[in-house]
CSV table of C-alpha atoms in Angstrom, one decimal:
chain,number,residue,atom,x,y,z
L,146,MET,CA,90.2,117.8,94.9
L,147,MET,CA,89.5,115.9,98.1
L,148,GLN,CA,92.6,117.4,99.6
L,149,ASN,CA,91.2,121.2,98.8
L,150,HIS,CA,87.7,120.1,100.2
L,151,LEU,CA,89.2,119.0,103.5
L,152,ARG,CA,91.5,122.1,103.7
L,153,GLY,CA,88.5,124.3,103.2
L,154,ILE,CA,86.4,122.4,106.1
L,155,PHE,CA,89.5,122.8,108.3
L,156,MET,CA,90.0,126.5,107.5
L,157,LYS,CA,86.3,127.6,108.3
L,158,SER,CA,86.6,125.5,111.4
L,159,PHE,CA,89.8,127.2,112.3
L,160,SER,CA,88.4,130.7,111.2
L,161,LYS,CA,85.5,130.3,113.7
L,162,ARG,CA,87.9,129.2,116.5
L,163,PHE,CA,90.0,132.4,116.0
L,164,SER,CA,87.2,134.9,115.2
L,165,HIS,CA,87.2,136.2,118.7
L,166,HIS,CA,90.7,137.4,118.4
L,167,ARG,CA,89.9,139.4,115.2
L,168,VAL,CA,88.3,142.2,116.9
L,169,ILE,CA,88.4,145.3,115.0
L,170,ASP,CA,87.5,147.7,117.7
L,171,GLU,CA,87.8,151.7,118.3
L,172,ALA,CA,91.3,151.4,119.8
L,173,ILE,CA,92.5,149.4,116.8
L,174,LEU,CA,90.6,151.6,114.1
L,175,ALA,CA,92.2,154.4,115.8
L,176,THR,CA,95.7,153.2,114.7
L,177,GLY,CA,94.7,152.9,110.9
L,178,LEU,CA,94.8,149.1,111.0
L,179,LYS,CA,92.1,147.7,109.0
L,180,ASN,CA,93.3,144.1,108.1
L,181,LYS,CA,90.8,141.6,109.5
L,182,ASN,CA,93.5,138.8,109.3
L,183,ILE,CA,95.5,140.3,112.1
L,184,ILE,CA,95.1,137.7,115.1
L,185,ARG,CA,95.1,139.7,118.4
L,186,ASN,CA,96.2,138.0,121.7
L,187,PRO,CA,96.0,134.2,120.7
L,188,SER,CA,96.4,131.7,123.6
L,189,VAL,CA,99.8,129.6,123.5
L,190,ALA,CA,97.6,126.6,122.1
L,191,GLU,CA,96.1,128.8,119.2
L,192,ILE,CA,99.7,129.9,118.5
L,193,TYR,CA,100.6,126.4,118.0
L,194,GLU,CA,97.7,125.4,115.9
L,195,TYR,CA,98.1,128.3,113.7
L,196,ALA,CA,101.8,127.6,113.1
L,197,MET,CA,100.9,123.7,112.3
L,198,ILE,CA,98.5,124.7,109.5
L,199,PRO,CA,100.6,123.3,106.2
L,200,GLU,CA,100.5,126.8,104.9
L,201,MET,CA,102.0,128.4,107.8
L,202,ARG,CA,104.6,125.7,108.4
L,203,VAL,CA,106.3,126.1,105.1
L,204,SER,CA,108.0,129.3,104.0
L,205,HIS,CA,108.1,131.0,100.6
L,206,ASP,CA,111.9,131.2,101.5
L,207,ALA,CA,113.7,127.8,100.4
L,208,ARG,CA,116.6,128.7,103.0
L,209,VAL,CA,114.0,128.6,105.8
L,210,ARG,CA,113.1,125.4,107.5
L,211,ASP,CA,109.6,124.2,108.4
L,212,SER,CA,108.1,125.1,111.6
L,213,VAL,CA,108.1,122.1,114.1
L,214,ILE,CA,107.2,121.0,117.5
L,215,SER,CA,110.3,119.9,119.3
L,216,ASN,CA,110.8,116.7,121.5
L,217,THR,CA,110.3,119.1,124.5
L,218,GLY,CA,107.1,120.4,123.1
L,219,ALA,CA,108.6,123.8,122.3
L,220,LEU,CA,107.3,125.4,119.0
L,221,VAL,CA,110.4,126.0,116.8
L,222,ALA,CA,109.9,128.6,114.1
L,223,TYR,CA,112.7,129.3,111.8
L,224,SER,CA,113.0,132.7,110.5
L,225,GLY,CA,116.1,132.9,108.6
L,226,LYS,CA,119.2,134.6,108.8
L,227,GLY,CA,119.3,138.2,109.7
L,228,THR,CA,115.7,138.6,111.1
L,229,GLY,CA,116.3,139.2,114.9
L,230,ARG,CA,116.1,142.5,116.8
L,231,ILE,CA,118.9,145.0,116.1
L,232,PRO,CA,119.4,147.2,119.0
L,233,LYS,CA,121.0,150.0,116.8
L,234,ASP,CA,118.0,150.3,114.8
L,235,LYS,CA,116.0,151.5,117.8
L,236,ARG,CA,114.8,155.3,117.3
L,237,VAL,CA,113.3,157.7,119.7
L,238,VAL,CA,111.4,160.7,118.6
L,239,LEU,CA,113.5,163.8,119.7
L,240,ASP,CA,111.3,166.7,120.8
L,241,GLU,CA,110.8,168.8,123.6
L,242,THR,CA,109.5,166.1,125.8
L,243,THR,CA,112.5,163.8,125.3
L,244,LYS,CA,115.5,165.8,124.4
L,245,ASP,CA,116.6,166.2,127.9
L,246,VAL,CA,115.5,163.0,129.5
L,247,ILE,CA,116.6,160.2,127.0
L,248,TRP,CA,120.2,158.8,127.4
L,249,TRP,CA,121.1,159.5,123.4
L,250,GLY,CA,123.6,157.4,121.8
L,251,ASP,CA,124.3,154.3,119.8
L,252,ILE,CA,121.2,152.6,121.2
L,253,ASN,CA,118.8,155.4,121.7
L,254,MET,CA,119.0,157.1,118.3
L,255,PRO,CA,116.9,160.3,117.4
L,256,ILE,CA,114.2,160.4,114.9
L,257,THR,CA,112.2,163.6,113.9
L,258,PRO,CA,108.5,163.5,114.6
L,259,LEU,CA,108.0,163.6,110.7
L,260,GLY,CA,110.4,160.6,110.3
L,261,TYR,CA,108.3,158.7,113.1
L,262,ASP,CA,105.1,159.6,111.2
L,263,ILE,CA,106.5,158.4,107.8
L,264,ASN,CA,107.7,155.2,109.3
L,265,ARG,CA,104.5,154.5,111.2
L,266,ALA,CA,102.5,155.0,108.1
L,267,ARG,CA,104.7,152.8,106.0
L,268,ALA,CA,104.2,150.0,108.8
L,269,ILE,CA,100.4,150.5,108.9
L,270,ASP,CA,100.3,150.4,105.1
L,271,TYR,CA,102.2,147.1,104.9
L,272,LEU,CA,100.2,145.5,107.7
L,273,ASN,CA,96.9,146.4,105.9
L,274,THR,CA,98.2,144.8,102.7
L,275,ALA,CA,99.5,141.5,104.3
């Protein structure tokens, strides 16, 4: 019971410290993002602080290790296998503006404007439910 009470006090304090980063302004609203839990442009210190919250340190995936601060002071966040950037997943909208100026191939793969709109809507939906 006491632990939950202390956690509540910590989270209220933490929430106040990050409130200036939770700005839902016109630029953000124009994207369709409405999730007030998205933190925008935190400082390095705030990233460390956020990463060390007990709920953030431990992954729901048992294969992923806890986040830690290394002996050199670097934040070590394990993301598991296969979560890095995949260059061959890059898509560029193929339209009149880009058709003759992009070097198309294995890295710059074309996507239709409709395909882009569908992917964008899925990403926004995902972020709004996170």
